[in-house]
mmCIF file of C-alpha atoms in Angstrom:
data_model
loop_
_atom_site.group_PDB
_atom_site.id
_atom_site.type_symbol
_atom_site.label_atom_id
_atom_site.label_comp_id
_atom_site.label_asym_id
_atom_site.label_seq_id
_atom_site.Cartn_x
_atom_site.Cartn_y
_atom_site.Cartn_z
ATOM 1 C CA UNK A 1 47.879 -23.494 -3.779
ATOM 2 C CA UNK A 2 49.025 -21.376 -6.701
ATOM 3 C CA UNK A 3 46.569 -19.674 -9.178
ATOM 4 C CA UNK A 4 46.389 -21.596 -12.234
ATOM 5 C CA UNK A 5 45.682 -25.203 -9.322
ATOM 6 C CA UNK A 6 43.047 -22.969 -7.797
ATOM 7 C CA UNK A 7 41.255 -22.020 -11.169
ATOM 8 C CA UNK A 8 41.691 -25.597 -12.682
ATOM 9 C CA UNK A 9 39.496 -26.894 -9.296
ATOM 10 C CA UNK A 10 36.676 -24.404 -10.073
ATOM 11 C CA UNK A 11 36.472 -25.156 -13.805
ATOM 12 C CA UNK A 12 35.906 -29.336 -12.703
ATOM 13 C CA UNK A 13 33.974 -28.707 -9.694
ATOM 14 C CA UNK A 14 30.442 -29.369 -10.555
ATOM 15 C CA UNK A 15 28.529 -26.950 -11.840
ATOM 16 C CA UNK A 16 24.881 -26.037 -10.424
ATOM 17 C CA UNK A 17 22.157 -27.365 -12.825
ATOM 18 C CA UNK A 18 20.654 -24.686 -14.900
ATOM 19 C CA UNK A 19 17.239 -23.469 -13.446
ATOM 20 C CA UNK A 20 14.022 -23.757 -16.172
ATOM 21 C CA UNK A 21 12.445 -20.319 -17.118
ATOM 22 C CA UNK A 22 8.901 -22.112 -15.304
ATOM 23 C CA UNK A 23 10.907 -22.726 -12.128
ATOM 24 C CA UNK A 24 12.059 -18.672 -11.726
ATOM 25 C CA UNK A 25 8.348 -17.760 -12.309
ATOM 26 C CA UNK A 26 7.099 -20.059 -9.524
ATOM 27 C CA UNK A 27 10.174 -18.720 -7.622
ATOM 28 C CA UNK A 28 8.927 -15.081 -7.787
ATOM 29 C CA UNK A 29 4.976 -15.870 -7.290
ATOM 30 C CA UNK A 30 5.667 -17.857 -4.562
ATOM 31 C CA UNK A 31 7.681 -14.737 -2.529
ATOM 32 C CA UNK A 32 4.919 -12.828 -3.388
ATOM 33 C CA UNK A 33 3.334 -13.252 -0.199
ATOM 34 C CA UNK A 34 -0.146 -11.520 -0.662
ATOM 35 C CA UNK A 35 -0.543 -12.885 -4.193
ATOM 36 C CA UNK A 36 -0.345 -16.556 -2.554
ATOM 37 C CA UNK A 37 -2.547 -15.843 0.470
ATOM 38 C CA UNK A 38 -5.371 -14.358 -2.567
ATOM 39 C CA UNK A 39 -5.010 -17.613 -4.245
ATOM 40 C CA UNK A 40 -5.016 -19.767 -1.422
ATOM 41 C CA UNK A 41 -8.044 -18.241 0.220
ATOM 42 C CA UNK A 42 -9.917 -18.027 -3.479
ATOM 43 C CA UNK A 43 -9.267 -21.779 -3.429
ATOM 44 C CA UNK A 44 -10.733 -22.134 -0.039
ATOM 45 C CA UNK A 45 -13.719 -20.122 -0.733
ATOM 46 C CA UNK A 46 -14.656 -22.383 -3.631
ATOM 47 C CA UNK A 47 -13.828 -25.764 -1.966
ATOM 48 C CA UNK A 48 -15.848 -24.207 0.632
ATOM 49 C CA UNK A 49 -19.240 -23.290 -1.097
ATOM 50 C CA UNK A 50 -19.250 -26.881 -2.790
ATOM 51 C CA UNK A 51 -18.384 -29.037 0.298
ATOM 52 C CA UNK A 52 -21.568 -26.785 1.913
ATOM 53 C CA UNK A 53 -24.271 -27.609 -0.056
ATOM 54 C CA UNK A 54 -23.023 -30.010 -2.502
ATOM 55 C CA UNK A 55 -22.386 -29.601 -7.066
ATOM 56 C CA UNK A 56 -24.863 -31.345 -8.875
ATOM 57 C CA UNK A 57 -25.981 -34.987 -7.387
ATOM 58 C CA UNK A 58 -23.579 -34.741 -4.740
ATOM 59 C CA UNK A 59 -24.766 -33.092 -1.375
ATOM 60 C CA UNK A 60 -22.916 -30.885 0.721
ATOM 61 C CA UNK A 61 -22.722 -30.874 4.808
ATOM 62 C CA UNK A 62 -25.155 -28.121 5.028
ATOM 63 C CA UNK A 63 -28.789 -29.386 5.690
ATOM 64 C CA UNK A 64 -30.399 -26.591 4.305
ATOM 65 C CA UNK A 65 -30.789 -26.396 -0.259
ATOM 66 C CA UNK A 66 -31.031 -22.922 -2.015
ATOM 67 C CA UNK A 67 -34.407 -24.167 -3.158
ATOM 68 C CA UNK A 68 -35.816 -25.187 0.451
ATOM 69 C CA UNK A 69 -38.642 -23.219 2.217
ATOM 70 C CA UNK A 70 -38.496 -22.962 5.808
ATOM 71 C CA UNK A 71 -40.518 -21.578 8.229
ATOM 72 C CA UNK A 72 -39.368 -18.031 9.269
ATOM 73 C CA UNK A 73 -37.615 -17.626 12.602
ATOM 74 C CA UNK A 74 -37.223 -14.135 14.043
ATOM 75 C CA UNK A 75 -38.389 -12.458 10.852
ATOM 76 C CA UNK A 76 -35.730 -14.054 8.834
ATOM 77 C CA UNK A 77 -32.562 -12.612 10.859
ATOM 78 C CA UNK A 78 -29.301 -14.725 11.313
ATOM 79 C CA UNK A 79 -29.718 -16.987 14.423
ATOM 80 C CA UNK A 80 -27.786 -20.121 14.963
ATOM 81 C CA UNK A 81 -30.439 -22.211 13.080
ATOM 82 C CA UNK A 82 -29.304 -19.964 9.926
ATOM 83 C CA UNK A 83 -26.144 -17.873 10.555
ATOM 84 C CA UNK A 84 -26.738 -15.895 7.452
ATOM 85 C CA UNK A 85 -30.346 -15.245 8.473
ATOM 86 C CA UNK A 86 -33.136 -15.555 5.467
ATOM 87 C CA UNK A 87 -34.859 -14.198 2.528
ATOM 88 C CA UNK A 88 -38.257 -13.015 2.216
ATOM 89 C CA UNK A 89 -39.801 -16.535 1.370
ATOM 90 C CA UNK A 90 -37.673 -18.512 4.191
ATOM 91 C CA UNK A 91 -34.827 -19.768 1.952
ATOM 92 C CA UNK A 92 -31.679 -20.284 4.071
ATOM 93 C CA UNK A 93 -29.308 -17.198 2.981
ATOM 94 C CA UNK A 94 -26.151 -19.091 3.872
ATOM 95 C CA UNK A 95 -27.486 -21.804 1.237
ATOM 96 C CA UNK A 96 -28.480 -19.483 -1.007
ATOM 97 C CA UNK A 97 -24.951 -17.198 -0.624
ATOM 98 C CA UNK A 98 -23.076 -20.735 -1.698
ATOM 99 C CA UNK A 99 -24.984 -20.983 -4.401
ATOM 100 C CA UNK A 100 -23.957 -17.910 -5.323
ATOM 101 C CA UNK A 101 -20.312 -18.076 -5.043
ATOM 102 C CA UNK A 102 -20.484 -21.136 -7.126
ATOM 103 C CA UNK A 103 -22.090 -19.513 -10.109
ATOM 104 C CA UNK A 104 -20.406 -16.215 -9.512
ATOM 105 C CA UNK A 105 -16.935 -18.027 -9.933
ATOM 106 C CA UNK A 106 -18.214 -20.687 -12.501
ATOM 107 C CA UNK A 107 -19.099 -17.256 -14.737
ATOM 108 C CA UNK A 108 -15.542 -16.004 -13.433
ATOM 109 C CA UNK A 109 -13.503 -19.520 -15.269
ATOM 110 C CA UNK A 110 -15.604 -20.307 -18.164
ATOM 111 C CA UNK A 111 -15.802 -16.158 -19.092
ATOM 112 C CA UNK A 112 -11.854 -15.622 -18.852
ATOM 113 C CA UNK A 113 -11.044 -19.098 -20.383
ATOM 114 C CA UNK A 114 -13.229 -18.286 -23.807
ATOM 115 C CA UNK A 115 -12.116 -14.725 -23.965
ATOM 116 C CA UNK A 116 -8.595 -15.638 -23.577
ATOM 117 C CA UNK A 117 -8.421 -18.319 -26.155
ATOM 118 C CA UNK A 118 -10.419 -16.030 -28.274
ATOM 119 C CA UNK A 119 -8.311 -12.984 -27.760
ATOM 120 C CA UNK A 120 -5.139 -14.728 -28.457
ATOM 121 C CA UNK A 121 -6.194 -16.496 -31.709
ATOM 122 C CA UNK A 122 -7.311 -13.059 -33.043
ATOM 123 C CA UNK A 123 -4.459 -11.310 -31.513
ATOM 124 C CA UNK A 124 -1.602 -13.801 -32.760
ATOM 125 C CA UNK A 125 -2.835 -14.153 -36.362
ATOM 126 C CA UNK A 126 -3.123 -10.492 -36.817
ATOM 127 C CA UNK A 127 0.456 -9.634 -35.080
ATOM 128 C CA UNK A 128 1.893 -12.702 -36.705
ATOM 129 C CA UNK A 129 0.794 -11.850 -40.753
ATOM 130 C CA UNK A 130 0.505 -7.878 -40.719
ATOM 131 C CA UNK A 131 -0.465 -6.031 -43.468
ATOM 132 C CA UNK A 132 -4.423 -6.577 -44.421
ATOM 133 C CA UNK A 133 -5.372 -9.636 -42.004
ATOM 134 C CA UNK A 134 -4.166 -7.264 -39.034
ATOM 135 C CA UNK A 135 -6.476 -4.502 -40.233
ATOM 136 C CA UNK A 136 -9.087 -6.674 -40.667
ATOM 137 C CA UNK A 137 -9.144 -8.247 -37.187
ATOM 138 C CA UNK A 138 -8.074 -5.039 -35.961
ATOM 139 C CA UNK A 139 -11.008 -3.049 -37.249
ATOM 140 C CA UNK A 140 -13.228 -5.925 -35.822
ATOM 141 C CA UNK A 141 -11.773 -5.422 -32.609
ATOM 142 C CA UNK A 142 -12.029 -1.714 -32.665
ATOM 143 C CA UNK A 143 -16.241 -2.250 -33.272
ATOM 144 C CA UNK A 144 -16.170 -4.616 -30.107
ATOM 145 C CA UNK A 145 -14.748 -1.888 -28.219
ATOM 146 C CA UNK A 146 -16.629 0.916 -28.450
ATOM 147 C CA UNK A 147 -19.846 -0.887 -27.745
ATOM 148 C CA UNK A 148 -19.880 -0.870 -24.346
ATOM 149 C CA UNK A 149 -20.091 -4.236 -22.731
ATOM 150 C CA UNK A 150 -22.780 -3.800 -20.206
ATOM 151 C CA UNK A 151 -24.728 -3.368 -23.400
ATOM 152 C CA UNK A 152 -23.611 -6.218 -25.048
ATOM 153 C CA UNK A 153 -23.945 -7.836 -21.571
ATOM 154 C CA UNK A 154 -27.359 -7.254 -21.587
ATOM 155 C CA UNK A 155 -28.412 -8.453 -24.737
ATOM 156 C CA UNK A 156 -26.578 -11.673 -23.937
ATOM 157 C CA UNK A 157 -28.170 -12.249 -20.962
ATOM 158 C CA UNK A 158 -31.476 -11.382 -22.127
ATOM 159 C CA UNK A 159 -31.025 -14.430 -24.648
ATOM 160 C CA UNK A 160 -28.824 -16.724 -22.665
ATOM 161 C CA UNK A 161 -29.597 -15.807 -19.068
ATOM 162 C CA UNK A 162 -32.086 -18.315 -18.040
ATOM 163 C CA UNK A 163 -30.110 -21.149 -19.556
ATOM 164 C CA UNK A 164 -28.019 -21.071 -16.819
ATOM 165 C CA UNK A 165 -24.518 -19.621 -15.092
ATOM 166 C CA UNK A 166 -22.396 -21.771 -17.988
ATOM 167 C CA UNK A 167 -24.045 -20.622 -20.902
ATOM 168 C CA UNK A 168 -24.216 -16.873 -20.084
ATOM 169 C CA UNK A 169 -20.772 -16.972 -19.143
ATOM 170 C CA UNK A 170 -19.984 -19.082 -22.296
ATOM 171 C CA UNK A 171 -21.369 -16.146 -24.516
ATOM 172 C CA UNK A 172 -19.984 -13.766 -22.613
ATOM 173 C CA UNK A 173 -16.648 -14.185 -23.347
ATOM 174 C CA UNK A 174 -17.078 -14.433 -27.410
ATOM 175 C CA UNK A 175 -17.528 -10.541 -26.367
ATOM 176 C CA UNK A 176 -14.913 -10.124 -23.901
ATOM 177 C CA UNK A 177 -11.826 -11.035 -25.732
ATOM 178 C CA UNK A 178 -10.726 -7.518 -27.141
ATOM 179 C CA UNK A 179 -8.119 -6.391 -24.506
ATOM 180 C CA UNK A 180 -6.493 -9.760 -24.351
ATOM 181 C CA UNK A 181 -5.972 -9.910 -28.727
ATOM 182 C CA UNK A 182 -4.291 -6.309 -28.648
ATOM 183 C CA UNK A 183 -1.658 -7.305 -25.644
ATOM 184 C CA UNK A 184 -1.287 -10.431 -28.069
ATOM 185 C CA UNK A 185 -0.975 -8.739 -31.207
ATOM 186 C CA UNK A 186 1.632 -6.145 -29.690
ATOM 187 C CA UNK A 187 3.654 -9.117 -28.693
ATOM 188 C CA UNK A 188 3.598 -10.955 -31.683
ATOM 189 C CA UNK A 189 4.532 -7.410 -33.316
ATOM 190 C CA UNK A 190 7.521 -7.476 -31.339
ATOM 191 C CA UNK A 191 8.740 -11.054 -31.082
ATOM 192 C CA UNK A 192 8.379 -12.232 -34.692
ATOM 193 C CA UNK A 193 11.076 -10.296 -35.746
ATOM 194 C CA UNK A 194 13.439 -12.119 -33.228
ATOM 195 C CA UNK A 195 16.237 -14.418 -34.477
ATOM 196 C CA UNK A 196 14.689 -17.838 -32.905
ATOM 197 C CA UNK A 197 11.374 -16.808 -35.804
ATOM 198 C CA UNK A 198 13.911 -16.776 -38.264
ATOM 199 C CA UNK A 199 15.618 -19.867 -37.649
ATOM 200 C CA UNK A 200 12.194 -21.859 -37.460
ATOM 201 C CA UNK A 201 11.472 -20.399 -41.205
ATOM 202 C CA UNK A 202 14.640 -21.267 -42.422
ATOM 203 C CA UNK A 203 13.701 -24.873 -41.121
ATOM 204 C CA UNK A 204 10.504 -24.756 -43.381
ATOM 205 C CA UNK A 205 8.234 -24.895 -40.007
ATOM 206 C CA UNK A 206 4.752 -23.549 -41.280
ATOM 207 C CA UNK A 207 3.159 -20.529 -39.535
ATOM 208 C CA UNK A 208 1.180 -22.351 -37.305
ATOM 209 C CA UNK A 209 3.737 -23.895 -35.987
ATOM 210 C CA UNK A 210 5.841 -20.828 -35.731
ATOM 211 C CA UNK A 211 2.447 -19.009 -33.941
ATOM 212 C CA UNK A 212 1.610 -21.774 -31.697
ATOM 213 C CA UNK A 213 5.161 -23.468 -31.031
ATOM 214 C CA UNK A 214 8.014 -20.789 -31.167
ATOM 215 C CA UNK A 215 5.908 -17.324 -30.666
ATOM 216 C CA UNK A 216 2.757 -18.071 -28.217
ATOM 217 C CA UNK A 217 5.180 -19.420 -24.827
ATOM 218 C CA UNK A 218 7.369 -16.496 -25.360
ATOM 219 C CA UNK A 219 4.338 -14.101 -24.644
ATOM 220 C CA UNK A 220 2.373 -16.868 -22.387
ATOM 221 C CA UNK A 221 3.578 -14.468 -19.611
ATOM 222 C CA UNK A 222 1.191 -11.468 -21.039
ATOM 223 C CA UNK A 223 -1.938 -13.707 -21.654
ATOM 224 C CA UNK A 224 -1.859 -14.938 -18.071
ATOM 225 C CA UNK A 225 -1.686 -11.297 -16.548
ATOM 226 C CA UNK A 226 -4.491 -10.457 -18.998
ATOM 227 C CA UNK A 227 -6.238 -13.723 -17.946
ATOM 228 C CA UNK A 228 -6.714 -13.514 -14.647
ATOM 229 C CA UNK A 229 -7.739 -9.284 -14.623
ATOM 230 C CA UNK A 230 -10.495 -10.306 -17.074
ATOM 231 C CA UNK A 231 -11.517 -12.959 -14.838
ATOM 232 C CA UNK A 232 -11.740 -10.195 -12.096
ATOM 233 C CA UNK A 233 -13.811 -7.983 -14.149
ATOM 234 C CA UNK A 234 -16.429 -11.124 -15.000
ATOM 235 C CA UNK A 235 -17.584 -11.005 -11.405
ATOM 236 C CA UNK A 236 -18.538 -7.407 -12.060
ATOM 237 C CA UNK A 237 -19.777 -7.669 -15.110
ATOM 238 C CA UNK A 238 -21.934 -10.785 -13.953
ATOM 239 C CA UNK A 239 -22.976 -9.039 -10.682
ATOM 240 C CA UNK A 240 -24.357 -6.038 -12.871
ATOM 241 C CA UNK A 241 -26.495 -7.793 -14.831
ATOM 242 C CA UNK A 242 -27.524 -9.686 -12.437
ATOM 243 C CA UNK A 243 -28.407 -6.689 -10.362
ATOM 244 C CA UNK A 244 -30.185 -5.457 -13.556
ATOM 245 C CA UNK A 245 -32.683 -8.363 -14.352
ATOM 246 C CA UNK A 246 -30.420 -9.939 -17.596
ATOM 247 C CA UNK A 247 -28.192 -12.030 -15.702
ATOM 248 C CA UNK A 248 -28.717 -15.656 -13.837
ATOM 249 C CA UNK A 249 -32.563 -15.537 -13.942
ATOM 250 C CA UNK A 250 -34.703 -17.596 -10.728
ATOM 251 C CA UNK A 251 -34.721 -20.678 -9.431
ATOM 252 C CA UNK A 252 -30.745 -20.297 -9.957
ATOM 253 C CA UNK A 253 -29.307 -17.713 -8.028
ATOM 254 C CA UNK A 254 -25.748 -15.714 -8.813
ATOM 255 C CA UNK A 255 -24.047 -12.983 -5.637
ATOM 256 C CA UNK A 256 -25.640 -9.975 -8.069
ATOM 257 C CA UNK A 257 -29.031 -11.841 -8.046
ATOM 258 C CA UNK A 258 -29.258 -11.855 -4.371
ATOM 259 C CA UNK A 259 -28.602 -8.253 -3.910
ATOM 260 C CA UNK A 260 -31.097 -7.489 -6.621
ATOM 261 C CA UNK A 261 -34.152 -9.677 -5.253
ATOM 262 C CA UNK A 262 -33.598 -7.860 -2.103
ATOM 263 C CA UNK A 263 -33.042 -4.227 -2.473
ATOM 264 C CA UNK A 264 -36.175 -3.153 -0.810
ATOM 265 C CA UNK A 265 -35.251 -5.000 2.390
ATOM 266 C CA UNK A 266 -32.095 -2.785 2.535
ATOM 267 C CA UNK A 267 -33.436 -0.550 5.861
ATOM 268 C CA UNK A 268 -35.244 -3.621 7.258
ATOM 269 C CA UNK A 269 -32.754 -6.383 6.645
ATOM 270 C CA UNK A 270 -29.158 -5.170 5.332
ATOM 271 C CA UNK A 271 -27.664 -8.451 6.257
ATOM 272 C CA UNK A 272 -29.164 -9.512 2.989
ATOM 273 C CA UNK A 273 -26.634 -7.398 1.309
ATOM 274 C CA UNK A 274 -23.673 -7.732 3.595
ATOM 275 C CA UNK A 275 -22.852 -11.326 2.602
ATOM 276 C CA UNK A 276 -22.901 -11.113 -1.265
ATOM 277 C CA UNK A 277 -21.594 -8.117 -1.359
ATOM 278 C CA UNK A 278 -18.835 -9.179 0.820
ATOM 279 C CA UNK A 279 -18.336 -12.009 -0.781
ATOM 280 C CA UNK A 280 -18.592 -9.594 -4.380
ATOM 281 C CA UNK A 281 -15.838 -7.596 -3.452
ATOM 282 C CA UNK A 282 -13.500 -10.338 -2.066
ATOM 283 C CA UNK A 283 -13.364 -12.301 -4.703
ATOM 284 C CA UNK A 284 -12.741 -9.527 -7.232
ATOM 285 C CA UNK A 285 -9.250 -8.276 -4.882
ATOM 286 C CA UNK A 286 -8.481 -11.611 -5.172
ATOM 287 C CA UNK A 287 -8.351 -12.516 -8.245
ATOM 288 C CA UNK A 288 -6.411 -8.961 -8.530
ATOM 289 C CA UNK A 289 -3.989 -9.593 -6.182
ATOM 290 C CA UNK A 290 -3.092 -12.835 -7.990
ATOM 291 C CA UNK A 291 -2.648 -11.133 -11.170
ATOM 292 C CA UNK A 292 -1.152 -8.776 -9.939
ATOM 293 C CA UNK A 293 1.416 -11.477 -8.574
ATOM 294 C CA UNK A 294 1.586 -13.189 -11.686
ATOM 295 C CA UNK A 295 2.372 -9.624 -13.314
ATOM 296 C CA UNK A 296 5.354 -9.015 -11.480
ATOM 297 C CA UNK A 297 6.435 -13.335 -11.575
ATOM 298 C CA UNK A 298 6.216 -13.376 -15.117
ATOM 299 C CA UNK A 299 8.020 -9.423 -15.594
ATOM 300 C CA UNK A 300 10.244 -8.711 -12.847
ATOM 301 C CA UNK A 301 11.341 -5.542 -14.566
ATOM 302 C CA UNK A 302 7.605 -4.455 -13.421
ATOM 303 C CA UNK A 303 8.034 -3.240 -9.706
ATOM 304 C CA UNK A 304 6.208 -0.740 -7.663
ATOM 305 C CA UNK A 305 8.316 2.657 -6.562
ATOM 306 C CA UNK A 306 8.980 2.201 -3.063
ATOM 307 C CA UNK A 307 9.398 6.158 -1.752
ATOM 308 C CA UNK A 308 9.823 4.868 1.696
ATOM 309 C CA UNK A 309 12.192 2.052 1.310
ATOM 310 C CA UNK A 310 13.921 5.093 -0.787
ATOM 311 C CA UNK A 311 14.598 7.531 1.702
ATOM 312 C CA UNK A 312 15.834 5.286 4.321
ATOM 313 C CA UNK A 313 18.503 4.045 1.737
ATOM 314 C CA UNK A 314 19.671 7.958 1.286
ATOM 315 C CA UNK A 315 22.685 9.196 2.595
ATOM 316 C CA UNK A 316 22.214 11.598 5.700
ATOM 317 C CA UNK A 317 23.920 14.665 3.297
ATOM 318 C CA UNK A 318 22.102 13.162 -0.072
ATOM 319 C CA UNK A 319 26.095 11.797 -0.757
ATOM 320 C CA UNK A 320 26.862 8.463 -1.788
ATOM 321 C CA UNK A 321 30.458 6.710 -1.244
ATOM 322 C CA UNK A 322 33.103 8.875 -1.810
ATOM 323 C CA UNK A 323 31.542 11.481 -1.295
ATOM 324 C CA UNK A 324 29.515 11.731 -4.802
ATOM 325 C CA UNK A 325 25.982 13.589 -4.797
ATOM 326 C CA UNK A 326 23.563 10.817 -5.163
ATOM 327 C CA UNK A 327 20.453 12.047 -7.620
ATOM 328 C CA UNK A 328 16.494 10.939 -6.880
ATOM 329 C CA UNK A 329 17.178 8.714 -9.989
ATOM 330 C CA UNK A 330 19.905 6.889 -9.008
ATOM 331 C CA UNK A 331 18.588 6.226 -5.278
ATOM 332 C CA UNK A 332 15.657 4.764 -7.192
ATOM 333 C CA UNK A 333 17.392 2.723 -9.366
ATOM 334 C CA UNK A 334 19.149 1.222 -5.849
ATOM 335 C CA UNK A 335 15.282 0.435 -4.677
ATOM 336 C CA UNK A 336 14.647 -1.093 -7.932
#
């Protein structure tokens, strides 16, 4: 078969179908193997702690409530009657721990969706017109900022706290939104000089259009990523004031509640602080390790320096082929 018959056959064979931009970023979070085991087991810990004891009207398997006093059974320590043991009063601890899970990741959503939508309204209107609306909302910002939020956190919850886990969490994040509008407003910075911004105002589209059509799913990527490690701070942030009276307030209980209402038991008891704080921690790394997942899907430019992976890829002599001296910077750029 001569040239010009063999090239004529590739140019008709079928081409592969071109692969959409949402497909490569499920691609890449999907081989990230401990970002998908977070977000799996995050999903199982939630489906969990409602099928136990039940959201709202509808009743869980367990047979103990959060609210229910029991009798006592070997001074409140976990037996198989109640694996988590119990509180001071007799309330089941496993109950009460669900509870706690639900409100500590209700707090979690509600917290990072406000701040986010928020952050990138401010952020994208003050990236997208410059000039005196940027140092307006910028200055704003900049006052948010330096007040420190487990002081603003506390005056929230002072006000808000006892009306419940969706409330608090609801004013929460009309204060938590400053991080996400300056990784907006850097993007918007960047992008609305592209030529795609251009085009669209040579079309006669009108700004919001041009914010919330052309500009906002090019930077999508960012406000995930910022998303999700807000979402991971909320816990924290919840837990804390919680732990210091301004949080959930009694009969509803949050993870930092529990710890609180039981720090003098800590010598006596500590089991009352294993499983919130346990249950604290892990659902803080999880919610990291999925952003952190979503960081790299969304950016694979963004990978970690591999020093190991490295210096089995170098050359016994530090020579590449040929013979040519192989630098530290080019051996990394292999790993990269």
């Amino acid at each position: 078969m001569s040239t010009d018959t063999r090239i004529a056959d590739e140019l008709q064979a079928p081409s592969a179908p071109p692969v959409s931009q949402g497909k490569l970023i499920w691609k890449r979070f999907l081989s990230n193997k401990i970002a998908v085991a977070s977000a799996v087991l995050f999903i199982l810990i939630l489906i969990f702690s409602i099928s136990a004891i039940g959201l709202g009207p509808i009743h869980g398997w367990w047979k103990y409530t959060y609210t229910e006093l029991n009798d006592q059974v070997q001074q409140g320590a976990p037996t198989w009657e109640h694996p988590f043991g119990q509180d001071r009063i007799g309330k089941d601890y496993f109950a009460l721990t669900m509870r706690g899970i639900q409100n500590s990741i209700l707090v979690m959503i509600v917290l990072g969706l406000i701040a986010s939508v928020v952050g990138v309204v401010v952020g994208a209107v003050a990236g997208y017109f410059r000039g005196v609306v940027d140092a307006i909302l910028m200055r704003i910002t900049d006052v948010f900022i330096v007040i420190p939020a487990l002081v603003i956190g506390s005056v929230v919850g002072h006000i808000f706290g006892g009306l419940g886990a969706f409330f608090l969490a609801l004013m929460l994040g009309f204060f938590s939104w400053m991080g996400i509008a300056r990784l907006v407003r850097g993007e918007f910075l960047s992008l609305r000089e592209r030529e795609f911004v251009e085009a669209a105002r040579v079309a006669g589209a009108s700004d919001s259009r041009i914010i919330f059509k052309h500009i906002l799913p090019n930077a999508i990527g960012v406000v995930i990523v910022a998303s999700t490690l807000i979402m991971a701070s909320a816990i924290l942030l919840e837990t804390a004031l919680s732990y210091l009276g301004y949080g959930i307030q009694p009969p509803d209980v949050s993870l930092g509640l529990l710890i609180s209402s039981n720090q003098s038991a800590f010598q006596t008891r500590p089991w009352l602080f294993w499983w919130p704080g346990a249950f604290i921690v892990t659902l803080a790394l999880l919610v990291n390790f999925v952003g952190d997942g979503l960081r790299d899907a969304f950016d694979p430019r963004h990978r970690r320096f591999n020093l190991r992976k490295m210096r089995e890829q170098e050359p016994e002599e530090g020579e590449g082929d040929g013979g040519t001296p192989r630098t530290g910077a080019a051996l990394a750029e292999d790993v990269l």
